[in-house]
CSV table of C-alpha atoms in Angstrom, one decimal:
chain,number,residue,atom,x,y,z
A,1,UNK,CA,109.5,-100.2,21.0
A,2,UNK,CA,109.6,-103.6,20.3
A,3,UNK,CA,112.7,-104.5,22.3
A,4,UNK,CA,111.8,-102.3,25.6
A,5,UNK,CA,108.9,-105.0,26.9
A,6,UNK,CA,111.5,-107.7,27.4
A,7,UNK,CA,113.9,-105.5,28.5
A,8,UNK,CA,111.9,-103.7,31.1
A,9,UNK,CA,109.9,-107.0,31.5
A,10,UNK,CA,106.6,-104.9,31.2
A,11,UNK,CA,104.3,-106.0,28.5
A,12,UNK,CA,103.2,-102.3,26.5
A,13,UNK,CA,105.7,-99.9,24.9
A,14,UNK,CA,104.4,-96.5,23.0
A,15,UNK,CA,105.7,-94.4,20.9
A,16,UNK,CA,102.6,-91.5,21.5
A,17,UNK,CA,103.2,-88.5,18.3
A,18,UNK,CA,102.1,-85.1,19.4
A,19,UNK,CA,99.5,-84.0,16.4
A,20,UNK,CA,99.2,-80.4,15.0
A,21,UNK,CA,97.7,-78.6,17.2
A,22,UNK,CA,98.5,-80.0,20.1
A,23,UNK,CA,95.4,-81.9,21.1
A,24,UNK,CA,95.8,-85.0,21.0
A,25,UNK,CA,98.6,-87.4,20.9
A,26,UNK,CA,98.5,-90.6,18.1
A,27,UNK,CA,99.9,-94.0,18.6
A,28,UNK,CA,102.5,-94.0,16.5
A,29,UNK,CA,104.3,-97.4,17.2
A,30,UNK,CA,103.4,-100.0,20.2
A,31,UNK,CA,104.0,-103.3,21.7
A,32,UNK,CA,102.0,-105.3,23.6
A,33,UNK,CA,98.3,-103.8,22.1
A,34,UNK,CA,95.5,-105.1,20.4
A,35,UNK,CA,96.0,-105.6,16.6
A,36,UNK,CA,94.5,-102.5,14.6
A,37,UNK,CA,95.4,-99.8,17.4
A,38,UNK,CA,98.9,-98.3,16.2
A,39,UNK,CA,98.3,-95.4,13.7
A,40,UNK,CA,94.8,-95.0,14.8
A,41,UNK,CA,94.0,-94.4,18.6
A,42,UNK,CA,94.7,-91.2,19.7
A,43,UNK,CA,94.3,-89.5,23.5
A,44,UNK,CA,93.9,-86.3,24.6
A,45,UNK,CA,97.4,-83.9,24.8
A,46,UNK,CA,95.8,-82.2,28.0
A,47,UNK,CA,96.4,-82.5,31.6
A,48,UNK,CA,93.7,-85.2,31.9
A,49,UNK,CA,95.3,-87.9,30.1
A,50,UNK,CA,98.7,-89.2,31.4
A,51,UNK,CA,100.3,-89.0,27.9
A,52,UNK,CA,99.5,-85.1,28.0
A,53,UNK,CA,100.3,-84.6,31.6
A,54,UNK,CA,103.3,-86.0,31.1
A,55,UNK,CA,104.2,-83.3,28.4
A,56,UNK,CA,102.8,-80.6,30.2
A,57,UNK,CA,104.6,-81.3,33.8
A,58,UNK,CA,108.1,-81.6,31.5
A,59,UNK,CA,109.4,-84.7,33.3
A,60,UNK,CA,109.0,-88.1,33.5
A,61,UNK,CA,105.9,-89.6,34.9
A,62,UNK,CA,105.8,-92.7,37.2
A,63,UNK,CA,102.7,-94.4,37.7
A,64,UNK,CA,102.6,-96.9,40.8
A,65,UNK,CA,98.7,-98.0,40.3
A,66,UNK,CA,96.8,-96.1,37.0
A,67,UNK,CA,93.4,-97.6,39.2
A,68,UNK,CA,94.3,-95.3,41.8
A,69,UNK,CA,96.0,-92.1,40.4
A,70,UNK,CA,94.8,-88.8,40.8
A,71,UNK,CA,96.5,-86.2,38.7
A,72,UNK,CA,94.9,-87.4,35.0
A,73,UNK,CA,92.9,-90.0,34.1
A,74,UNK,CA,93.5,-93.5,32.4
A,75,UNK,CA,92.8,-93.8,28.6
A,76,UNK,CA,90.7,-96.2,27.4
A,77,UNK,CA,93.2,-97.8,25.7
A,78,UNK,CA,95.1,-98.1,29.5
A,79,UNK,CA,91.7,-99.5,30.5
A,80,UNK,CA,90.6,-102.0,28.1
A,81,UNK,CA,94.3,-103.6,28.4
A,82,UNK,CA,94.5,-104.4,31.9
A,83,UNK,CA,97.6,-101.6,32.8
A,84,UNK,CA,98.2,-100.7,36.6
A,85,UNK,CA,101.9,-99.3,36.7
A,86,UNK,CA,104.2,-97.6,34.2
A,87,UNK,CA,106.0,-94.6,33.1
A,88,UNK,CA,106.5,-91.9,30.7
A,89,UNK,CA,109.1,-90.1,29.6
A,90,UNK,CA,109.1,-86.7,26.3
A,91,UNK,CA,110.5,-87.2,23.2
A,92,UNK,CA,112.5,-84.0,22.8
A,93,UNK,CA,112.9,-83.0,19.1
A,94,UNK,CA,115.0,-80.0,18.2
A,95,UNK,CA,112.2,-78.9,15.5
A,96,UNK,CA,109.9,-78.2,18.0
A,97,UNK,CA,109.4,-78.7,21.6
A,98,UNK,CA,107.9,-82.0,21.8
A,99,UNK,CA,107.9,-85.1,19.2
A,100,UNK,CA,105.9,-86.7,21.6
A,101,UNK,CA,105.8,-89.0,24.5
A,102,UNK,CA,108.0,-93.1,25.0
A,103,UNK,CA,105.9,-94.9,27.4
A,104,UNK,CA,106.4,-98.3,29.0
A,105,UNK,CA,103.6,-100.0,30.6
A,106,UNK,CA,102.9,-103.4,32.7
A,107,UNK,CA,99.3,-105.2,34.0
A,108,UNK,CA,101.0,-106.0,37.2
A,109,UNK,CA,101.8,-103.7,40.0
A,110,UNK,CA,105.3,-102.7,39.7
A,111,UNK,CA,107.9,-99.9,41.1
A,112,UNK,CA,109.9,-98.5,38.8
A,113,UNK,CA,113.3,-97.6,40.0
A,114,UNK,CA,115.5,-94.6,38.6
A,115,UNK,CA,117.6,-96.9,36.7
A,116,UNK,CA,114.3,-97.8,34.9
A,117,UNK,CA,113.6,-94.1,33.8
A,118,UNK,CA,116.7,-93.1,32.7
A,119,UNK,CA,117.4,-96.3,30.7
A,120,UNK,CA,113.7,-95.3,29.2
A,121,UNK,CA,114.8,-91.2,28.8
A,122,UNK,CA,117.8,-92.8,27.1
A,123,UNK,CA,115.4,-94.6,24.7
A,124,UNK,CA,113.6,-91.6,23.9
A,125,UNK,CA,117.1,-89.4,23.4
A,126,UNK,CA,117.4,-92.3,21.3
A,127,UNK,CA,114.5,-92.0,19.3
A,128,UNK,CA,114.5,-88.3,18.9
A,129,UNK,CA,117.9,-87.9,17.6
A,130,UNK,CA,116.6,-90.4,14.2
A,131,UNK,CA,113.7,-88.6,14.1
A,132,UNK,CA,115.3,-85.5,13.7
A,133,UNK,CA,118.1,-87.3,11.2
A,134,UNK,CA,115.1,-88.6,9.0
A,135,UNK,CA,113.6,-85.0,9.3
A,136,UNK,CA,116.5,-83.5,7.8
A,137,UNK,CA,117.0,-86.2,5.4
A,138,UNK,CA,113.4,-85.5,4.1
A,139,UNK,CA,114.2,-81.9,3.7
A,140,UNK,CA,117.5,-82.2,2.2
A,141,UNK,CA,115.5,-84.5,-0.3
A,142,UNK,CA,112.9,-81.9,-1.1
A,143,UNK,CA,115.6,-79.1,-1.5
A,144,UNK,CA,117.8,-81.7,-4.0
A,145,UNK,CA,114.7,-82.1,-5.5
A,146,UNK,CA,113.4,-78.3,-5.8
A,147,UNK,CA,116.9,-77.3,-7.5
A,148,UNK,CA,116.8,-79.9,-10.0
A,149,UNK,CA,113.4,-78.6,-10.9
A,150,UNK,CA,114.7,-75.0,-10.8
A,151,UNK,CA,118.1,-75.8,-12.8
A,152,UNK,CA,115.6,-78.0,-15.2
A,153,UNK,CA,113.3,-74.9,-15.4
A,154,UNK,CA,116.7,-72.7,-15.9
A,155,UNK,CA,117.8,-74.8,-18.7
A,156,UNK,CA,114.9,-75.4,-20.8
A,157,UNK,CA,114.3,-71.1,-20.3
A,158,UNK,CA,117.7,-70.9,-21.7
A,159,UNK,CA,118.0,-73.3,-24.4
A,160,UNK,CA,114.6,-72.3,-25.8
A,161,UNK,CA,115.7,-68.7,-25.7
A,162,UNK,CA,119.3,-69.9,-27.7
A,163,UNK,CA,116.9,-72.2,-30.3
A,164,UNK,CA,114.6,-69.5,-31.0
A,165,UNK,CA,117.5,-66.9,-32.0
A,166,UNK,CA,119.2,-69.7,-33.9
């Protein structure tokens, strides 16, 4: 997230987290925003926001000028930083259908060619696959951690059972 802005020479990058529920979307990670907005500004996971619209349509979303688009319509955090063209792309996790959405975003009016999207999918194939890695990493934790317990649990069972018929 931090790298695409120079790369794409844009000047906002977002990592947006579909929540339970699938309402609304958080700001996971970002470039280019105000101070204070990662981890807390969420928009709608709907049709009328272009993060949700983007999930629901299942492909990646170009946006020539956010000031005059028509199928959804611009977050307030779109607004109150000045963006006019971008694109989104879904975060495909194998755990569920959707991690979320990678968007790349510029105050300048600016066409975004094929190359651009696929080199942004790419970034979000990216990004899913160490999701899923630290997913399963989490859960192979908890499982170590559940058999310890239960081999703990087996072994104090036993050894009290041996001590008392000592």
């Amino acid at each position: 997230v931090a790298l695409m802005p120079r790369i794409l020479g844009i000047e906002f990058c977002s990592v947006f987290e579909l929540l339970p529920g699938n309402e609304a979307l958080l700001l996971r990670a970002g470039s280019g925003w105000r101070e204070g907005l990662v981890m807390r500004e969420t928009v709608s996971a709907k049709s009328d926001s272009q993060e949700g619209f983007t999930l629901l349509s299942g492909a990646p979303v170009i946006i020539a000028d956010l000031r005059t688009e028509t199928r959804f319509h611009p977050s307030a955090l779109m607004r109150d930083h000045g963006v006019v063209s971008g694109m989104n792309v879904i975060i495909r996790a194998r755990s569920r259908p959707h991690y979320g959405v990678l968007s790349a975003h510029t105050s300048k009016s600016q066409e975004f060619s094929g190359v651009d999207v696929d080199f942004l999918q790419s970034a979000a194939n990216v990004l899913a696959a160490a999701i899923e890695s630290r997913r399963l990493e989490e859960e192979l934790l908890c499982t170590v951690e559940r058999e310890q317990q239960r081999i703990g649990q087996d072994i104090h069972d036993g050894l009290c059972h041996q001590l008392a018929g000592i």
